Amino acid sequence: MTSTPQLQPKPKPKPYILGIHAYTPGKSSGADGRRLVKLSANENPLGTSPAALDVLSRPRDQAAAYPDPGASALREAIARQHGLDPERIVCGTGSDELLNLAAQAYAGQGDEVMFAARSFAVYDIAARRCGADPVEVADRDFAADVDAMLAAVTERTRVVFLANPNNPTGTWLAPDTVRRLHAGLPADVLFVLDEAYAEYLAPEHQRTGFDLAESHDNVLVTRTFSKIYGLAAERIGWATGAPALIDALNRIRGPFNVTTSGQEAARAALGDQRFVAESRAHNASERARFVAAIEALGNHGLVAVPSEANFVLVRFTGAVSAPAALDALAEAGYAVRHLPGQGLGDALRITIGTSADMDRVAATLQTLCGEAR
């Protein structure tokens, strides 16, 4: 007689971890495996600063040594570029790491982490991974509704995330509106201002977050080298805030979280502000051309949500659907982003690419609408 084997207990993840839907990156290939032009991840179509590429192309003779754990030289370079205190800067593996660390350091089980609907998907993940309850507040016209967010604050609110410009909608809140949101929050609530796309704004609008962080103890501003600087592959982000905030993040970040090559490339990229200016100008002109092409298809129900980022959210409110446009663009060789899970089933987020790419994307949509030229 054989005995029935007893089932052995297995490790179980925390329930709040099982509630996480893993982040889905933008696609770069079609359903058939064919490589597509990637207009789905908001990467810089001009590539990377030549100065940064030069650094990355150099032979590596110290690969066996750990990188500078504090990214000291990079923090000094960031501080010089933006007129900040390097002691109030922390670097991370992309700004994603810092967003997650902010939630982890200031929220936990029983707490709430707030963000606007149709904003960066990582905010929900950051809340859940530390056991906090994500609170998604309805937006208005595809942008954060400041009044609604302030009304949703409770005694359990510990962190408020705001992306400005917002991803995936591209909308932007003016400085006075951002300051009003911060002013309405309790002093013990951490306000995280995610400025991944700030360099695409006019220069006079790029210091709002820095000024808030310099004068308040509960403001953390995050930036990235993945977008306008064209260093997405190196995973380099940074944040600035009051000394106590930076200290908290330093306590729990990875000890060697930015590679040596990443630190050196980011420093070189900071020194090439001509490339940044060219990227900003290219984005502004091509975005305007593309928006005009979408507006010309307005009688077919295509609507471009006003954007200040390096992408445009195109809504399909007529006979042509977003899934149909997604398929047509893939057939034409382009990967764009469809985000039904974020309440955007009728829209596509389309990264601004080269002039030729944007012409072909526009032409594909014109053909789909029956207006081929």
Tab-separated table of C-alpha atoms in Angstrom:
chain	number	residue	atom	x	y	z
A	1	MET	CA	0.000	0.000	0.000
A	2	THR	CA	1.479	3.289	-1.063
A	3	SER	CA	1.133	6.339	1.090
A	4	THR	CA	-0.268	9.551	-0.314
A	5	PRO	CA	2.475	12.185	-0.428
A	6	GLN	CA	1.712	15.161	1.747
A	7	LEU	CA	1.589	18.542	0.114
A	8	GLN	CA	4.398	20.736	1.308
A	9	PRO	CA	3.733	24.394	2.114
A	10	LYS	CA	5.103	26.893	-0.389
A	11	PRO	CA	6.335	30.453	0.111
A	12	LYS	CA	3.540	32.944	-0.459
A	13	PRO	CA	4.037	36.536	-1.542
A	14	LYS	CA	2.264	39.237	0.395
A	15	PRO	CA	-1.335	39.735	-0.805
A	16	TYR	CA	-0.635	43.320	-1.832
A	17	ILE	CA	2.173	42.127	-4.113
A	18	LEU	CA	-0.258	39.843	-5.923
A	19	GLY	CA	-2.426	42.902	-6.557
A	20	ILE	CA	0.275	44.437	-8.744
A	21	HIS	CA	-0.074	44.349	-12.506
A	22	ALA	CA	3.507	44.338	-13.761
A	23	TYR	CA	4.550	47.360	-15.805
A	24	THR	CA	4.202	46.725	-19.531
A	25	PRO	CA	6.856	48.479	-21.650
A	26	GLY	CA	6.179	49.874	-25.089
A	27	LYS	CA	6.364	47.311	-27.864
A	28	SER	CA	9.074	47.322	-30.514
A	29	SER	CA	7.818	44.467	-32.694
A	30	GLY	CA	4.585	43.388	-34.321
A	31	ALA	CA	2.463	40.351	-33.559
A	32	ASP	CA	4.420	38.477	-36.240
A	33	GLY	CA	7.761	39.363	-34.643
A	34	ARG	CA	8.627	41.950	-37.285
A	35	ARG	CA	10.719	44.838	-35.951
A	36	LEU	CA	8.838	48.135	-35.891
A	37	VAL	CA	9.928	51.739	-35.576
A	38	LYS	CA	9.468	52.300	-31.874
A	39	LEU	CA	7.177	55.249	-31.220
A	40	SER	CA	5.837	53.599	-28.076
A	41	ALA	CA	8.387	54.450	-25.373
A	42	ASN	CA	8.958	58.232	-25.662
A	43	GLU	CA	12.622	57.826	-26.544
A	44	ASN	CA	14.592	60.641	-28.189
A	45	PRO	CA	14.397	60.242	-32.002
A	46	LEU	CA	17.667	62.182	-32.341
A	47	GLY	CA	19.426	59.510	-30.337
A	48	THR	CA	22.045	60.430	-27.758
A	49	SER	CA	24.373	63.366	-27.288
A	50	PRO	CA	27.613	62.787	-29.245
A	51	ALA	CA	29.522	63.683	-26.089
A	52	ALA	CA	27.750	60.943	-24.140
A	53	LEU	CA	28.211	58.429	-26.974
A	54	ASP	CA	31.928	59.173	-26.976
A	55	VAL	CA	32.116	58.266	-23.292
A	56	LEU	CA	30.115	55.087	-23.798
A	57	SER	CA	32.341	53.984	-26.695
A	58	ARG	CA	35.568	54.128	-24.692
A	59	PRO	CA	37.173	50.843	-23.616
A	60	ARG	CA	36.286	49.758	-20.096
A	61	ASP	CA	39.384	48.898	-18.080
A	62	GLN	CA	37.797	49.116	-14.636
A	63	ALA	CA	34.736	46.932	-15.089
A	64	ALA	CA	35.728	44.841	-12.069
A	65	ALA	CA	35.422	47.830	-9.738
A	66	TYR	CA	32.155	48.981	-8.196
A	67	PRO	CA	30.868	52.395	-9.304
A	68	ASP	CA	30.944	55.419	-7.023
A	69	PRO	CA	28.098	54.543	-4.628
A	70	GLY	CA	27.087	58.156	-4.139
A	71	ALA	CA	27.489	59.263	-7.775
A	72	SER	CA	29.381	62.253	-6.361
A	73	ALA	CA	30.731	63.705	-9.601
A	74	LEU	CA	27.369	63.302	-11.325
A	75	ARG	CA	25.530	65.001	-8.459
A	76	GLU	CA	28.021	67.876	-8.640
A	77	ALA	CA	27.403	68.211	-12.383
A	78	ILE	CA	23.617	68.149	-11.925
A	79	ALA	CA	23.890	70.774	-9.201
A	80	ARG	CA	25.982	73.068	-11.405
A	81	GLN	CA	23.598	72.727	-14.330
A	82	HIS	CA	20.475	73.521	-12.311
A	83	GLY	CA	21.792	75.746	-9.528
A	84	LEU	CA	21.112	73.171	-6.798
A	85	ASP	CA	22.889	71.847	-3.728
A	86	PRO	CA	24.561	68.496	-4.546
A	87	GLU	CA	23.892	67.346	-0.983
A	88	ARG	CA	20.179	67.611	-1.755
A	89	ILE	CA	20.424	65.274	-4.767
A	90	VAL	CA	20.178	61.485	-4.950
A	91	CYS	CA	20.681	59.395	-8.086
A	92	GLY	CA	18.789	56.250	-8.992
A	93	THR	CA	18.352	53.476	-11.517
A	94	GLY	CA	16.118	55.654	-13.620
A	95	SER	CA	13.584	57.882	-11.896
A	96	ASP	CA	11.405	54.759	-11.551
A	97	GLU	CA	13.588	53.537	-8.689
A	98	LEU	CA	13.268	56.851	-6.885
A	99	LEU	CA	9.481	56.949	-7.293
A	100	ASN	CA	9.248	53.500	-5.735
A	101	LEU	CA	11.638	54.435	-2.939
A	102	ALA	CA	9.618	57.546	-2.120
A	103	ALA	CA	6.499	55.464	-1.551
A	104	GLN	CA	8.440	52.836	0.381
A	105	ALA	CA	10.067	55.395	2.666
A	106	TYR	CA	6.905	57.308	3.531
A	107	ALA	CA	3.979	54.897	3.166
A	108	GLY	CA	3.062	51.381	4.214
A	109	GLN	CA	0.164	49.168	5.137
A	110	GLY	CA	-2.843	51.216	6.181
A	111	ASP	CA	-1.588	54.329	4.373
A	112	GLU	CA	-2.761	55.864	1.108
A	113	VAL	CA	-0.769	56.928	-1.930
A	114	MET	CA	-2.646	59.319	-4.214
A	115	PHE	CA	-2.317	60.115	-7.918
A	116	ALA	CA	-4.516	61.275	-10.778
A	117	ALA	CA	-6.289	58.848	-13.068
A	118	ARG	CA	-4.592	58.310	-16.420
A	119	SER	CA	-1.156	59.112	-15.083
A	120	PHE	CA	2.076	57.106	-14.879
A	121	ALA	CA	1.390	53.410	-14.233
A	122	VAL	CA	4.344	53.117	-11.844
A	123	TYR	CA	2.504	55.121	-9.155
A	124	ASP	CA	0.001	52.325	-8.607
A	125	ILE	CA	2.813	49.779	-8.506
A	126	ALA	CA	4.838	51.904	-6.065
A	127	ALA	CA	1.873	52.124	-3.707
A	128	ARG	CA	1.062	48.424	-3.784
A	129	ARG	CA	4.607	47.139	-3.433
A	130	CYS	CA	4.933	48.788	-0.015
A	131	GLY	CA	1.469	47.649	1.093
A	132	ALA	CA	-0.194	51.066	0.835
A	133	ASP	CA	-3.593	51.618	-0.751
A	134	PRO	CA	-3.458	53.352	-4.153
A	135	VAL	CA	-5.987	56.177	-4.450
A	136	GLU	CA	-6.698	57.135	-8.058
A	137	VAL	CA	-8.523	60.445	-8.363
A	138	ALA	CA	-10.601	61.234	-11.446
A	139	ASP	CA	-8.885	63.664	-13.797
A	140	ARG	CA	-10.333	66.582	-15.748
A	141	ASP	CA	-9.674	67.049	-19.466
A	142	PHE	CA	-6.904	64.418	-19.277
A	143	ALA	CA	-5.006	66.372	-16.610
A	144	ALA	CA	-4.864	66.098	-12.831
A	145	ASP	CA	-7.848	67.763	-11.149
A	146	VAL	CA	-6.264	69.666	-8.260
A	147	ASP	CA	-9.552	70.365	-6.483
A	148	ALA	CA	-10.575	66.715	-6.670
A	149	MET	CA	-7.199	65.582	-5.378
A	150	LEU	CA	-7.290	67.967	-2.428
A	151	ALA	CA	-10.820	66.836	-1.617
A	152	ALA	CA	-9.622	63.211	-1.594
A	153	VAL	CA	-6.906	63.779	1.021
A	154	THR	CA	-7.569	61.896	4.272
A	155	GLU	CA	-5.694	61.323	7.506
A	156	ARG	CA	-4.255	58.203	5.828
A	157	THR	CA	-2.738	60.085	2.874
A	158	ARG	CA	1.055	59.889	3.017
A	159	VAL	CA	2.281	60.422	-0.551
A	160	VAL	CA	0.859	62.346	-3.516
A	161	PHE	CA	2.356	61.778	-6.982
A	162	LEU	CA	1.991	64.314	-9.781
A	163	ALA	CA	3.505	63.891	-13.242
A	164	ASN	CA	3.996	67.253	-14.935
A	165	PRO	CA	3.939	67.041	-17.940
A	166	ASN	CA	1.738	64.015	-17.482
A	167	ASN	CA	2.402	60.612	-18.987
A	168	PRO	CA	0.516	59.224	-20.941
A	169	THR	CA	-1.667	62.250	-21.769
A	170	GLY	CA	1.004	64.936	-22.262
A	171	THR	CA	-1.000	67.579	-20.397
A	172	TRP	CA	0.752	70.177	-18.241
A	173	LEU	CA	-0.302	72.102	-15.147
A	174	ALA	CA	0.876	75.711	-14.879
A	175	PRO	CA	3.172	76.646	-11.965
A	176	ASP	CA	0.410	78.393	-9.985
A	177	THR	CA	-1.748	75.262	-10.181
A	178	VAL	CA	1.098	73.034	-9.000
A	179	ARG	CA	1.812	75.400	-6.121
A	180	ARG	CA	-1.867	75.410	-5.188
A	181	LEU	CA	-1.917	71.623	-5.003
A	182	HIS	CA	1.128	71.601	-2.771
A	183	ALA	CA	-0.199	74.386	-0.554
A	184	GLY	CA	-3.397	72.433	0.074
A	185	LEU	CA	-1.602	69.304	1.276
A	186	PRO	CA	-0.855	68.679	4.967
A	187	ALA	CA	2.787	69.330	5.828
A	188	ASP	CA	3.337	65.664	6.700
A	189	VAL	CA	2.289	64.454	3.222
A	190	LEU	CA	5.124	63.886	0.752
A	191	PHE	CA	4.493	65.642	-2.563
A	192	VAL	CA	6.415	63.894	-5.362
A	193	LEU	CA	6.637	65.966	-8.527
A	194	ASP	CA	7.623	63.684	-11.395
A	195	GLU	CA	9.271	65.846	-14.056
A	196	ALA	CA	10.550	63.222	-16.484
A	197	TYR	CA	9.534	65.441	-19.418
A	198	ALA	CA	10.320	68.848	-17.906
A	199	GLU	CA	13.174	69.563	-20.320
A	200	TYR	CA	10.641	69.673	-23.161
A	201	LEU	CA	8.990	72.698	-21.554
A	202	ALA	CA	10.051	76.247	-22.271
A	203	PRO	CA	13.086	77.025	-20.053
A	204	GLU	CA	11.131	79.546	-17.972
A	205	HIS	CA	8.756	76.790	-16.847
A	206	GLN	CA	11.399	74.271	-15.815
A	207	ARG	CA	12.179	75.511	-12.291
A	208	THR	CA	8.773	75.265	-10.613
A	209	GLY	CA	9.574	71.981	-8.908
A	210	PHE	CA	13.083	72.999	-7.928
A	211	ASP	CA	11.819	76.177	-6.270
A	212	LEU	CA	9.206	74.227	-4.305
A	213	ALA	CA	11.757	71.628	-3.227
A	214	GLU	CA	14.216	74.268	-2.082
A	215	SER	CA	11.698	76.019	0.149
A	216	HIS	CA	9.619	73.140	1.565
A	217	ASP	CA	10.450	70.007	3.535
A	218	ASN	CA	7.825	67.795	1.891
A	219	VAL	CA	8.593	68.173	-1.830
A	220	LEU	CA	10.625	65.672	-3.843
A	221	VAL	CA	11.291	66.369	-7.533
A	222	THR	CA	12.372	63.541	-9.838
A	223	ARG	CA	14.091	63.855	-13.216
A	224	THR	CA	15.555	61.389	-15.702
A	225	PHE	CA	18.261	61.082	-18.336
A	226	SER	CA	16.101	58.629	-20.297
A	227	LYS	CA	14.090	61.138	-22.320
A	228	ILE	CA	15.593	64.298	-23.794
A	229	TYR	CA	19.150	63.206	-22.938
A	230	GLY	CA	18.701	59.955	-24.877
A	231	LEU	CA	20.241	57.664	-22.257
A	232	ALA	CA	17.328	55.311	-21.600
A	233	ALA	CA	19.542	52.230	-21.936
A	234	GLU	CA	21.800	53.402	-19.100
A	235	ARG	CA	18.951	53.827	-16.546
A	236	ILE	CA	19.884	57.071	-14.786
A	237	GLY	CA	17.486	59.192	-12.761
A	238	TRP	CA	17.830	61.696	-9.969
A	239	ALA	CA	15.809	63.542	-7.374
A	240	THR	CA	16.166	66.661	-5.289
A	241	GLY	CA	14.506	67.636	-2.048
A	242	ALA	CA	15.066	68.560	1.570
A	243	PRO	CA	18.039	66.874	3.312
A	244	ALA	CA	15.763	64.598	5.351
A	245	LEU	CA	14.050	63.322	2.179
A	246	ILE	CA	17.356	62.617	0.463
A	247	ASP	CA	18.634	60.882	3.577
A	248	ALA	CA	15.592	58.605	3.660
A	249	LEU	CA	16.026	57.559	0.028
A	250	ASN	CA	19.758	57.005	0.474
A	251	ARG	CA	19.034	54.612	3.324
A	252	ILE	CA	17.037	52.236	1.142
A	253	ARG	CA	18.333	52.645	-2.411
A	254	GLY	CA	20.701	50.148	-3.968
A	255	PRO	CA	24.254	50.849	-2.768
A	256	PHE	CA	25.715	50.882	-6.299
A	257	ASN	CA	22.564	51.733	-8.218
A	258	VAL	CA	24.044	53.790	-11.080
A	259	THR	CA	26.754	52.193	-13.202
A	260	THR	CA	30.119	53.806	-13.814
A	261	SER	CA	29.363	54.178	-17.525
A	262	GLY	CA	25.970	55.649	-16.713
A	263	GLN	CA	27.430	58.225	-14.354
A	264	GLU	CA	30.093	59.252	-16.869
A	265	ALA	CA	27.677	59.378	-19.811
A	266	ALA	CA	25.184	61.465	-17.850
A	267	ARG	CA	27.903	63.962	-16.919
A	268	ALA	CA	28.907	64.245	-20.571
A	269	ALA	CA	25.281	64.664	-21.621
A	270	LEU	CA	24.812	67.482	-19.118
A	271	GLY	CA	27.739	69.264	-20.722
A	272	ASP	CA	26.121	69.073	-24.165
A	273	GLN	CA	23.200	71.443	-23.732
A	274	ARG	CA	23.307	72.193	-27.459
A	275	PHE	CA	22.011	68.655	-28.081
A	276	VAL	CA	19.279	69.218	-25.473
A	277	ALA	CA	18.225	72.477	-27.148
A	278	GLU	CA	18.170	70.820	-30.573
A	279	SER	CA	16.074	67.959	-29.216
A	280	ARG	CA	13.611	70.391	-27.624
A	281	ALA	CA	13.313	72.417	-30.839
A	282	HIS	CA	12.852	69.300	-32.985
A	283	ASN	CA	10.168	68.007	-30.662
A	284	ALA	CA	8.268	71.307	-30.619
A	285	SER	CA	8.242	71.696	-34.407
A	286	GLU	CA	7.412	68.067	-35.216
A	287	ARG	CA	4.765	67.897	-32.508
A	288	ALA	CA	3.101	71.003	-33.924
A	289	ARG	CA	3.142	69.543	-37.453
A	290	PHE	CA	1.718	66.248	-36.253
A	291	VAL	CA	-1.016	67.897	-34.190
A	292	ALA	CA	-2.005	69.945	-37.229
A	293	ALA	CA	-2.272	66.741	-39.284
A	294	ILE	CA	-4.491	65.168	-36.616
A	295	GLU	CA	-6.659	68.278	-36.374
A	296	ALA	CA	-7.171	68.085	-40.154
A	297	LEU	CA	-8.800	64.692	-39.522
A	298	GLY	CA	-11.128	66.061	-36.883
A	299	ASN	CA	-14.167	65.433	-39.055
A	300	HIS	CA	-13.314	61.727	-38.723
A	301	GLY	CA	-13.272	61.911	-34.951
A	302	LEU	CA	-9.517	62.165	-34.407
A	303	VAL	CA	-8.564	64.492	-31.548
A	304	ALA	CA	-5.084	65.409	-30.311
A	305	VAL	CA	-4.944	66.027	-26.564
A	306	PRO	CA	-2.844	69.187	-25.945
A	307	SER	CA	0.695	68.017	-25.128
A	308	GLU	CA	3.821	69.598	-23.680
A	309	ALA	CA	5.802	66.342	-23.778
A	310	ASN	CA	7.535	64.383	-26.548
A	311	PHE	CA	4.413	62.466	-27.469
A	312	VAL	CA	0.810	63.124	-28.417
A	313	LEU	CA	-2.246	61.260	-27.178
A	314	VAL	CA	-4.572	60.843	-30.166
A	315	ARG	CA	-8.196	60.002	-29.435
A	316	PHE	CA	-10.381	58.134	-31.931
A	317	THR	CA	-13.957	59.179	-31.302
A	318	GLY	CA	-15.505	58.409	-34.711
A	319	ALA	CA	-15.802	55.467	-37.050
A	320	VAL	CA	-12.060	54.747	-36.986
A	321	SER	CA	-11.172	52.997	-33.727
A	322	ALA	CA	-7.926	53.085	-31.784
A	323	PRO	CA	-7.352	49.314	-32.237
A	324	ALA	CA	-7.848	49.682	-35.995
A	325	ALA	CA	-5.340	52.557	-36.071
A	326	LEU	CA	-2.931	50.518	-33.940
A	327	ASP	CA	-3.059	47.685	-36.469
A	328	ALA	CA	-2.714	50.015	-39.461
A	329	LEU	CA	0.323	51.717	-37.964
A	330	ALA	CA	1.901	48.352	-37.166
A	331	GLU	CA	1.330	47.279	-40.771
A	332	ALA	CA	3.070	50.500	-41.840
A	333	GLY	CA	6.014	49.618	-39.605
A	334	TYR	CA	5.308	51.601	-36.423
A	335	ALA	CA	4.789	50.616	-32.809
A	336	VAL	CA	2.693	53.049	-30.762
A	337	ARG	CA	1.075	52.683	-27.344
A	338	HIS	CA	-2.503	51.555	-26.685
A	339	LEU	CA	-3.459	51.857	-23.005
A	340	PRO	CA	-6.968	50.516	-22.411
A	341	GLY	CA	-5.934	49.475	-18.901
A	342	GLN	CA	-5.527	53.128	-17.998
A	343	GLY	CA	-8.935	54.173	-19.254
A	344	LEU	CA	-7.612	55.102	-22.684
A	345	GLY	CA	-9.130	52.408	-24.862
A	346	ASP	CA	-10.134	55.001	-27.462
A	347	ALA	CA	-6.662	56.540	-27.752
A	348	LEU	CA	-3.088	55.916	-28.872
A	349	ARG	CA	-0.008	57.551	-27.380
A	350	ILE	CA	2.357	58.330	-30.226
A	351	THR	CA	5.952	59.373	-29.548
A	352	ILE	CA	7.283	62.213	-31.687
A	353	GLY	CA	9.843	60.668	-34.017
A	354	THR	CA	11.857	61.934	-36.957
A	355	SER	CA	10.240	64.176	-39.558
A	356	ALA	CA	9.969	61.253	-41.971
A	357	ASP	CA	8.412	59.038	-39.335
A	358	MET	CA	5.784	61.601	-38.412
A	359	ASP	CA	4.922	62.171	-42.077
A	360	ARG	CA	4.372	58.447	-42.590
A	361	VAL	CA	2.345	58.052	-39.385
A	362	ALA	CA	0.130	60.964	-40.440
A	363	ALA	CA	-0.222	59.561	-43.949
A	364	THR	CA	-1.215	56.153	-42.554
A	365	LEU	CA	-3.943	57.723	-40.451
A	366	GLN	CA	-5.120	59.779	-43.431
A	367	THR	CA	-5.397	56.625	-45.530
A	368	LEU	CA	-7.261	54.868	-42.732
A	369	CYS	CA	-9.730	57.751	-42.677
A	370	GLY	CA	-10.154	57.601	-46.438
A	371	GLU	CA	-8.224	60.781	-47.132
A	372	ALA	CA	-5.030	59.506	-48.715
A	373	ARG	CA	-2.973	62.219	-50.398
